[in-house]
Coordinates of C-alpha atoms in Angstrom, one line a residue:
X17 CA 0.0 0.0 0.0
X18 CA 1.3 3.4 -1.4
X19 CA 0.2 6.1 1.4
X20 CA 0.3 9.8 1.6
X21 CA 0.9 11.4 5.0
X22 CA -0.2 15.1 5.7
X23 CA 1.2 17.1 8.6
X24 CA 4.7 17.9 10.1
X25 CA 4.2 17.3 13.9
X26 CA 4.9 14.6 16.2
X27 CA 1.3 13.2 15.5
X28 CA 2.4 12.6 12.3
X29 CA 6.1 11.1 13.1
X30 CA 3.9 8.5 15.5
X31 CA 1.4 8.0 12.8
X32 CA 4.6 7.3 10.3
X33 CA 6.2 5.3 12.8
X34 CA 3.7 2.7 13.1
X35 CA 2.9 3.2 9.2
X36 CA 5.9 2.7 8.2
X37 CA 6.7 -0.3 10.8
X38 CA 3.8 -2.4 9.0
X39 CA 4.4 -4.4 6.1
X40 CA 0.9 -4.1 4.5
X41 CA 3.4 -0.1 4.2
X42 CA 4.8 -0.4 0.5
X43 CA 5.8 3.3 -0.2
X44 CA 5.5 6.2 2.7
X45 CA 5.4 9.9 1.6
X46 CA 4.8 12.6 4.5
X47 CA 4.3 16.4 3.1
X48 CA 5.7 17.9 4.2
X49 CA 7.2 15.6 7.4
X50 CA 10.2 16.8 9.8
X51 CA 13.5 15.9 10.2
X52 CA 11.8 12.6 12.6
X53 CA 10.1 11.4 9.5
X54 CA 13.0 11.9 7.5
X55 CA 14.6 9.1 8.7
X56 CA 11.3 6.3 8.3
X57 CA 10.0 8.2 5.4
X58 CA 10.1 10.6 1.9
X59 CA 9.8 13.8 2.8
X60 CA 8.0 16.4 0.1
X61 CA 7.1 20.1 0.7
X62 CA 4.1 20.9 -0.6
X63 CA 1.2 23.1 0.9
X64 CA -0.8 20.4 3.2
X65 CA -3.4 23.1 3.6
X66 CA -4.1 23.3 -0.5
X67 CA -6.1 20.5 -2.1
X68 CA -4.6 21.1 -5.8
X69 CA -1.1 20.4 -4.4
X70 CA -2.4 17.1 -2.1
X71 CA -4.2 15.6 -4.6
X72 CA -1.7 16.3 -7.5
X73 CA 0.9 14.5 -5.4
X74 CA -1.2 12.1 -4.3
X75 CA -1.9 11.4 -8.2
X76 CA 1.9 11.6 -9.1
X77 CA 3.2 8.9 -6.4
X78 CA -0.3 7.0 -7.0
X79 CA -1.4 6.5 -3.4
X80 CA -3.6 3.9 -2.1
X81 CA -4.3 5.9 0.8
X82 CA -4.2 9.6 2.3
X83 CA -3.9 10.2 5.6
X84 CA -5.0 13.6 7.0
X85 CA -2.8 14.5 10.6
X86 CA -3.4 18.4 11.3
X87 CA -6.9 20.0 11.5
X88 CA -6.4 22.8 9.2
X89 CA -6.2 20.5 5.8
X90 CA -9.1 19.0 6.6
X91 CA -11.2 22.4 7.7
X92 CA -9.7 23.8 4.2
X93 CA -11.6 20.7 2.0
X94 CA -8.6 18.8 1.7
X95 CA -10.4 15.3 2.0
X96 CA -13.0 16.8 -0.3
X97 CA -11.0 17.0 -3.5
X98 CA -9.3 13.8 -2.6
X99 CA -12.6 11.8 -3.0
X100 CA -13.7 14.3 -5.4
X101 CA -10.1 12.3 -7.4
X102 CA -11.5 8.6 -6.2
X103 CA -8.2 8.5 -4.1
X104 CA -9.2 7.2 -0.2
X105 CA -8.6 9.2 2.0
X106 CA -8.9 9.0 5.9
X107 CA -10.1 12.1 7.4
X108 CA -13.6 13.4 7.1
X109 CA -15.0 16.4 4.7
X110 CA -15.4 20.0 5.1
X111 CA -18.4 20.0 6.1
X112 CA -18.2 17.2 8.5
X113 CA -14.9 18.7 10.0
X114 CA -17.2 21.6 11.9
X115 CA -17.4 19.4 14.5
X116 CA -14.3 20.8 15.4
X117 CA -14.1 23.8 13.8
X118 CA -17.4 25.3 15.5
X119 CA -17.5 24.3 18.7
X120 CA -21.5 25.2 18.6
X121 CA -21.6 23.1 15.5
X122 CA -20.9 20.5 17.6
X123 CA -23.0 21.7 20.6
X124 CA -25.7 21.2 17.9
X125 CA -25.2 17.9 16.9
X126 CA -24.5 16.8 20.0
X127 CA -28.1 17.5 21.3
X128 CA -29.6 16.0 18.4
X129 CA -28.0 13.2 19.2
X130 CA -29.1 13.0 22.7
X131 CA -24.9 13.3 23.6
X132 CA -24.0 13.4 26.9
X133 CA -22.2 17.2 27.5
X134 CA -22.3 19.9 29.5
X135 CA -25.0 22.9 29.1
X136 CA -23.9 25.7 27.4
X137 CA -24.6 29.1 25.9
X138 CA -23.2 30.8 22.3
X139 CA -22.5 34.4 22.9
X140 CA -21.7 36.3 20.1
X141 CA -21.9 40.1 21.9
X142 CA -20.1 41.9 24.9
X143 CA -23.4 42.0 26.9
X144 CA -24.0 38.3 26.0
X145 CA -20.4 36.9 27.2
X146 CA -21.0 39.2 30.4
X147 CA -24.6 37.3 31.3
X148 CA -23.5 33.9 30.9
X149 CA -20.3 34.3 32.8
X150 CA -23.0 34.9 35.3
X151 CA -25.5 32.5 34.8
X152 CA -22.5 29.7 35.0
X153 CA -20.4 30.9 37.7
X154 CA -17.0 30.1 38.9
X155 CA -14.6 28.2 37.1
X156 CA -15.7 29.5 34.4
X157 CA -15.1 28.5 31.2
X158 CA -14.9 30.2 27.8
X159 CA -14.1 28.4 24.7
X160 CA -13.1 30.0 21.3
X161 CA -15.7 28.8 18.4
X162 CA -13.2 28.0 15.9
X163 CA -10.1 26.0 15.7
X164 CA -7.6 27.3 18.2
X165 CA -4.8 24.3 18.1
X166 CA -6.1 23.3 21.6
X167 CA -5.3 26.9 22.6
X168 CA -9.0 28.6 22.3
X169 CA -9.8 27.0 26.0
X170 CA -9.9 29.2 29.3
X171 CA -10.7 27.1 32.3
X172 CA -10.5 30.0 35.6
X173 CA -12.0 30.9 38.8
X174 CA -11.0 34.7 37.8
X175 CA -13.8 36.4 36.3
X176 CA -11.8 39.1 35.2
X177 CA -9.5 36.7 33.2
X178 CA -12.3 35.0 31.7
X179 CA -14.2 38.4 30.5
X180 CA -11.1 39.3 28.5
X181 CA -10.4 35.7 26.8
X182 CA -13.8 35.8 25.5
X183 CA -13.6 39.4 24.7
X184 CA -10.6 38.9 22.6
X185 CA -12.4 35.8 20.4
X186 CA -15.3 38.0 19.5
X187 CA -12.8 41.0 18.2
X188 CA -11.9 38.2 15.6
X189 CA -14.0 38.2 12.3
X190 CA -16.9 36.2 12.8
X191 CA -16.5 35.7 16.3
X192 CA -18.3 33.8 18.5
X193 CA -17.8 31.6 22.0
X194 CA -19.3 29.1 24.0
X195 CA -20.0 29.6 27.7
X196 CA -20.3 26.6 29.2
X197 CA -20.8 24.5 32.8
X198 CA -18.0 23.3 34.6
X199 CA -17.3 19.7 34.6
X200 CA -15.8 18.0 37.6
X201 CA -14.0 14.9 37.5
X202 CA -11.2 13.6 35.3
X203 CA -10.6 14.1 31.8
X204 CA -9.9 11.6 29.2
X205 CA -9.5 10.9 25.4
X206 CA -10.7 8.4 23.2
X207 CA -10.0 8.3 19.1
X208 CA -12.8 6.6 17.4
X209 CA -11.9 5.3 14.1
X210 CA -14.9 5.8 12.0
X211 CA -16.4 4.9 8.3
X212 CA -19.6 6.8 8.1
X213 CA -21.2 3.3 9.7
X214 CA -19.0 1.8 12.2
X215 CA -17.1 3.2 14.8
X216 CA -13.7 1.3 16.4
X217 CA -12.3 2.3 19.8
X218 CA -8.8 2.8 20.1
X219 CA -6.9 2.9 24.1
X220 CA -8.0 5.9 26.2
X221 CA -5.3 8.1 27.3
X222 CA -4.9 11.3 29.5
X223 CA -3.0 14.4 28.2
X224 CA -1.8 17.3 30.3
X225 CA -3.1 20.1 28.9
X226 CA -0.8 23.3 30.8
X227 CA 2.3 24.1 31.2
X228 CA 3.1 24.0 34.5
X229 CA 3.5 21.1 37.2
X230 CA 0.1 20.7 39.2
X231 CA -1.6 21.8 36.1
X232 CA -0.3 25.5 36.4
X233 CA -0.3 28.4 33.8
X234 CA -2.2 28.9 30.5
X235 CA -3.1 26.0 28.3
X236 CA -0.7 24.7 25.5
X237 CA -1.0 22.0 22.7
X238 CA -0.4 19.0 25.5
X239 CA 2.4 18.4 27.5
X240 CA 2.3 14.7 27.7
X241 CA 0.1 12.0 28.0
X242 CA 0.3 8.4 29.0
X243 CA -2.1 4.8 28.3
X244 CA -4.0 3.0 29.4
X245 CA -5.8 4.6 32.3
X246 CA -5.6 2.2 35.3
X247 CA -8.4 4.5 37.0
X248 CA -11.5 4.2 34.2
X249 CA -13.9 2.0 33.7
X250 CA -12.2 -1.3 31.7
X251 CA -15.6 -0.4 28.9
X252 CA -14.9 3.1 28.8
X253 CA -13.9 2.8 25.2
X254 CA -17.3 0.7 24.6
X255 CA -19.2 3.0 26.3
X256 CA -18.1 5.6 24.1
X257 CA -18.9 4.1 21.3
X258 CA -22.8 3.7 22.3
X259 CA -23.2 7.0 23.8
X260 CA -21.1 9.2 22.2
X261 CA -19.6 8.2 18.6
X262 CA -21.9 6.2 17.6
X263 CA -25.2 8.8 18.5
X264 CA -22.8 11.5 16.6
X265 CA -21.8 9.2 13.3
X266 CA -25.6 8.0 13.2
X267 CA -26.9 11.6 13.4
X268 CA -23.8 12.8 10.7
X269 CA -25.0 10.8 8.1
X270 CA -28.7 11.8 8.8
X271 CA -27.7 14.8 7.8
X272 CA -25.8 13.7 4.8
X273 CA -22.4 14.8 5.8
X274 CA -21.2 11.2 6.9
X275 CA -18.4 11.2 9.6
X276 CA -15.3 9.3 8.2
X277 CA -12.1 9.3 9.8
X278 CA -10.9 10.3 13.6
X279 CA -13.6 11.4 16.0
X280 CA -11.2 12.5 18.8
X281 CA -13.7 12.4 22.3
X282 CA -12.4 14.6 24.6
X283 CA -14.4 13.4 28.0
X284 CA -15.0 14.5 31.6
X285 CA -16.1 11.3 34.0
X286 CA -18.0 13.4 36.2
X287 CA -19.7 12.6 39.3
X288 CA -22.7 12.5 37.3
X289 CA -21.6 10.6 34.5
X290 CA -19.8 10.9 31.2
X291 CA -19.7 13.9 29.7
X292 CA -18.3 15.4 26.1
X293 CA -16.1 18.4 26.5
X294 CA -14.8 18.6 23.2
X295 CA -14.8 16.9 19.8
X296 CA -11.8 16.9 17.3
X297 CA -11.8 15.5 13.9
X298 CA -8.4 14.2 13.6
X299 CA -5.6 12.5 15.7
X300 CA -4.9 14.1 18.8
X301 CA -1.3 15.5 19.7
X302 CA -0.1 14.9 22.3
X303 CA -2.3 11.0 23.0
X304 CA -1.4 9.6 19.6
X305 CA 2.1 9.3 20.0
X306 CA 1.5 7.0 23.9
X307 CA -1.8 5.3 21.9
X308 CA 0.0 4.5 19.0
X309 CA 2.8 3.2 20.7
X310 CA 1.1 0.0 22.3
X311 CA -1.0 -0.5 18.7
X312 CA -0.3 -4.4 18.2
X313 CA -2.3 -4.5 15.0
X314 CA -2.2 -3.7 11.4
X315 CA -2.8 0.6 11.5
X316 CA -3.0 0.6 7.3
X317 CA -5.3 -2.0 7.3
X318 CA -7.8 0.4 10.4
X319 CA -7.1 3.3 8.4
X320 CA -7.7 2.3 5.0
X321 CA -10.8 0.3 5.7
X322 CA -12.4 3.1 7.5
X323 CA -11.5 4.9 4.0
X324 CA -13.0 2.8 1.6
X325 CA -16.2 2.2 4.2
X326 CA -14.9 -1.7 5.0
X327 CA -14.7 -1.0 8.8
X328 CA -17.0 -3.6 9.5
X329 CA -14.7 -6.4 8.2
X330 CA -11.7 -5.4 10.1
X331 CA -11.0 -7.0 13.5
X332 CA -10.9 -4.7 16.8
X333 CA -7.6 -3.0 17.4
X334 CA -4.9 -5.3 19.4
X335 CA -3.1 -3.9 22.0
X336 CA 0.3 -4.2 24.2
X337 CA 0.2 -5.1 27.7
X338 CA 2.6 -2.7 28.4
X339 CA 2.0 0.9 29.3
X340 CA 3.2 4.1 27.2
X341 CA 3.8 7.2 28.8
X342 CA 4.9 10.8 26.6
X343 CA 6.7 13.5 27.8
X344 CA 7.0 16.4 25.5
X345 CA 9.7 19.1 25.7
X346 CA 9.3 22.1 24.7
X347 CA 11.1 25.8 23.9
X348 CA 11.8 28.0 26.5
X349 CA 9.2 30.8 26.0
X350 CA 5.9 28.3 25.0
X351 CA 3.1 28.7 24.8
X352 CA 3.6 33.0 24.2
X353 CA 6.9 33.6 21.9
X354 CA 9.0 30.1 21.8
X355 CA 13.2 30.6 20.9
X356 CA 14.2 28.7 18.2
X357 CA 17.9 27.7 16.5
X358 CA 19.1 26.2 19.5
X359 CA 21.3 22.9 18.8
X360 CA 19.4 19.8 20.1
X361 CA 21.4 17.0 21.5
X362 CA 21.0 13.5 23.2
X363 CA 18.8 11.9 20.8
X364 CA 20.4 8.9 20.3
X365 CA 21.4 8.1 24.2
X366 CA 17.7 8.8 24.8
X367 CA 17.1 5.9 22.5
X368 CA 19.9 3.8 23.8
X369 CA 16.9 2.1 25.4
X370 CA 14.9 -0.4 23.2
X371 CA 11.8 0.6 25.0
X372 CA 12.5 4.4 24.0
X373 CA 11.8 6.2 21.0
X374 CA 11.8 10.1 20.1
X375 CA 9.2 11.5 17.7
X376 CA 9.9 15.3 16.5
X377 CA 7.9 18.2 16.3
X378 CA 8.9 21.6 16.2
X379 CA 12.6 20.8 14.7
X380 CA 15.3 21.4 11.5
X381 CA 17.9 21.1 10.4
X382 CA 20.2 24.0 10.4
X383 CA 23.2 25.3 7.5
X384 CA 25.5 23.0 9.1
X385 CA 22.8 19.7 9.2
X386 CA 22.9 20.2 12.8
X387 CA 19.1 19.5 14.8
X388 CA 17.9 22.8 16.1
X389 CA 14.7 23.8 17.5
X390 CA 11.9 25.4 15.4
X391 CA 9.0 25.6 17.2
X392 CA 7.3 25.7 20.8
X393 CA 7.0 21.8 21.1
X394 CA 10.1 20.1 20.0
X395 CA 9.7 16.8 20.9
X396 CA 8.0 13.9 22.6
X397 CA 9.8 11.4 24.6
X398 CA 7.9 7.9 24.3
X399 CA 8.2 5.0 26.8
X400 CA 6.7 1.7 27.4
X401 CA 7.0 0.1 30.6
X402 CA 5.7 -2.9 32.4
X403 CA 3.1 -0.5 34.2
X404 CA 2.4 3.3 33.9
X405 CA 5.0 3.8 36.8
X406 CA 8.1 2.2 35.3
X407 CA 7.2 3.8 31.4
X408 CA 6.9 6.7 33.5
X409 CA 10.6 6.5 34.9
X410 CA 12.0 5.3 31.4
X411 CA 10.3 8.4 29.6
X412 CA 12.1 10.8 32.2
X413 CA 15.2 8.5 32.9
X414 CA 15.2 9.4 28.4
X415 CA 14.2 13.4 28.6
X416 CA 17.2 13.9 31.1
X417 CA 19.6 12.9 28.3
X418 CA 18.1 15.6 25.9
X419 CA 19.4 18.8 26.0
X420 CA 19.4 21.9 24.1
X421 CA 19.3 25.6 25.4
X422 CA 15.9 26.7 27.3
X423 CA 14.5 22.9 27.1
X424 CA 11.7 22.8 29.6
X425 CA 9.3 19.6 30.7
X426 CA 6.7 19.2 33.4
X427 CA 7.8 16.9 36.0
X428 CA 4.9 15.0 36.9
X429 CA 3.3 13.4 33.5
X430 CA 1.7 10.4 34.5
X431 CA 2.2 11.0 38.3
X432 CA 0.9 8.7 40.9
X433 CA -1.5 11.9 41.8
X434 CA -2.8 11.9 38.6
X435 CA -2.8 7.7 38.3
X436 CA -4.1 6.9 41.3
X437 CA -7.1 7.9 41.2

C-alpha cells in the first residue's frame, strides 16, 4: 500500500512510525514531514493546507491511501477533492470537519443526538459573554468557536481573566464563543476510528493540557500524556462508542455529511456521569504518540478500511500489555513567543533504550545539518513500561539525556497523583 501522509508534527512522526513499521506499508510519503520522518519516510514540501497540491501528489506517487494528521487541511476541504479524485482518503470532509471547527456546530449535533455534554450558551456580543459568565459561575469556562490548536480554552476561577479571553475571540472576524458548565471529575481521550457506519475504539489516554506542574499556567497543545488509564472503567472505550460516537456518526449521516475518519472524544467522567467536553476531527497531539505506541495491530489496514467504508470487516484493534507514557519538551518561552535555533542533543542516548523512541515536532535542520529547534513543542519522549510507573521513569530516565538551550518539561506526566485515582 502506497500512502500519503499530511502534517509535520509529532502526531504525524507516530502515525509514520507505526505506518511505516507495518508491512501491508509499501511506499510512505509525509508532506511535508520533519527531520523525525526523515529518517522512516520521503519527505516532500508541498502546501498540506491546499487540495490542488495534495491531490496532485497524491496522483503523481499513485497512493492507495491519504492520511490527513493536522486539522487545518481537513477544515480547508482537503479530504474533499481527494474523494472528489477517487483517491481514499482517511479524514472526514469539510463540512463534516465543523465538529471541530465550531464548537457550537458541535453543541448542535450533539443535542440532536441525545450526547451526553455539558450545558452551554453561544455568545456572540459583549453584553452576552457578560450574562452567561453569570449565569455559570465560577470556574468558568470560555471556549473560542473556531479552531484554536487546543489553545482557544480558558478554564479559571478569575472572572476578570475570563471576560477578557472571550472578549478577545469575538474581536476576531466572525466571532463567537461558547460559555459553558464546569465539569468535575477527570478528563480523558478516546480516538474513534470511523467509516460513516461503524465506529472502532482505540486505548484511552490522558493528556496534560498546561504548562506547569500541578496543572499551572495557561493551556498549551499537550504536554504529555500516557495509556492506558488504570483509573477508568475497563468499557470506557465501549461506552463511548454507544453513547457518544456512535449517537454522533448515526446523526452525521442523517444529515448527509457522513463522519469518516478520527472522531477525537475529549471526556470529563464526572460525578454524574460521562460527559463530552470537546470533539476533534483528527488524531490528537499529544495522546497519539503514547496510543499508538502500544497499537499491536495492522494501523494501514484500520485506516484504509475506515476509507473505503470496510470497517465492519476489520478485527478490533490489538493492544500491548505494556504501558506508554509521553513527555513532551518544549522551547523555552511556549506557549507565548518560543526561541528557536538552538542545537538539540542527546537523541540517540535517549534511545539507547529499546523501550524508547523520540518523535519530532517543532525541529530542522540547520546550515550545518545540525538539529535545532523550530518551534514551541520540540519533541516527545515515548516510553513503554511494564506499568504506567516504570514507562513513567523510562520516559524521564530518556528526557534527562536531551538537551538543548531553554528545554523545559513538566515533571509530573503520568504521576501517581494523577494515576491513582
Amino acid at each position: 500500500m502506497k500512502i500519503l501522509l499530511l502534517g509535520s508534527g509529532a502526531r504525524e512522526h507516530a502515525l509514520a512510525r507505526a505506518l511505516s513499521r507495518d508491512p501491508e506499508t509499501t511506499e510512505l510519503v509525509v508532506a511535508p514531514g520533519n527531520p523525525g520522518t526523515a529518517q522512516i519516510a520521503t519527505n516532500l514540501f508541498i502546501d498540506p493546507n491546499s487540495p490542488d497540491e495534495v491531490v496532485t501528489l497524491a496522483r503523481e506517487m499513485g497512493a492507495d491511501l491519504v492520511v490527513v494528521g493536522p486539522e487545518a487541511p481537513l477544515v480547508a476541504g482537503v479530504a474533499d477533492a481527494l474523494r472528489q479524485a477517487d483517491i481514499a482518503v482517511f479524514g472526514p470532509s469539510k463540512a463534516a470537519a465543523r465538529l471541530e471547527g465550531s464548537k457550537a456546530f458541535a453543541k448542535e449535533v450533539m443535542a440532536s443526538a441525545h450526547v451526553p455534554t455539558a450545558s452551554a450558551r453561544i455568545v456572540t456580543s459583549p453584553d452576552q459573554l457578560e450574562q452567561a459568565l453569570d449565569e455559570f459561575g465560577a470556574p468558568y469556562v470560555v471556549k473560542e468557536d473556531g479552531l484554536a490548536a487546543g489553545k482557544g480554552v480558558v478554564v479559571t476561577s478569575d472572572r476578570d481573566a475570563a471576560l477578557k479571553h472571550g472578549l478577545a475571540c469575538l474581536e476576531r472576524e466572525g466571532g463567537a464563543v461558547v460559555v459553558e458548565d464546569y465539569l468535575d471529575g477527570p478528563e480523558a481521550s478516546v480516538f474513534c476510528v470511523c467509516d460513516g457506519r461503524t465506529v472502532r475504539a482505540l486505548s484511552p489516554a490522558q493528556d496534560f493540557k498546561r504548562i506547569g506542574d500541578g496543572d499551572a499556567g495557561p493551556n498549551t497543545g499537550g504536554m504529555g500524556s500516557y495509556t492506558p488509564l488504570p483509573w477508568a472503567p475497563d468499557d470506557l472505550g465501549q461506552q463511548v462508542i454507544e453513547q457518544v460516537a456512535q449517537p454522533v456518526v448515526d446523526e452525521m449521516a442523517r444529515r448527509g455529511t457522513p463522519f469518516i475518519g478520527l472522531l477525537y472524544c475529549g471526556l470529563a467522567l464526572t460525578s454524574k456521569g460521562m460527559r463530552v467536553v470537546e470533539f476533534n476531527v483528527r488524531f490528537g497531539d499529544p495522546e497519539t504518540q503514547a496510543v499508538l505506541a502500544r497499537l499491536d495491530s495492522s494501523l494501514p489496514q484500520l485506516l484504509h478500511a475506515a476509507a473505503v467504508g470496510h470497517l465492519d470487516q476489520v478485527a478490533e484493534p490489538r493492544w500491548s500489555d505494556k504501558a506508554a507514557v509521553d513527555v513532551v519538551i518544549s522551547a523555552a518561552g511556549y506557549p507565548s513567543t518560543p526561541t528557536t535555533g538552538d542545537v538539540i542533543t542527546g537523541i540517540e542516548q535517549a534511545e539507547a533504550d529499546p523501550d524508547v523512541h523520540v518523535l519530532h515536532a517543532g525541529t530542522a535542520r540547520n546550515d550545518d545539518n545540525e538539529l535545532v529547534t523550530a518551534g514551541g513543542r520540540v519533541l516527545s519522549v515515548v516510553a513503554l513500561g511494564e506499568d504506567v510507573a516504570a514507562a513513567r521513569a523510562k520516559a524521564y530516565a530518556a528526557v534527562s539525556k536531551i538537551k538543548f538551550d531553554g528545554a523545559y518539561h513538566r515533571s509530573d506526566i503520568a504521576a501517581p497523583a494523577y494515576v491513582e485515582r
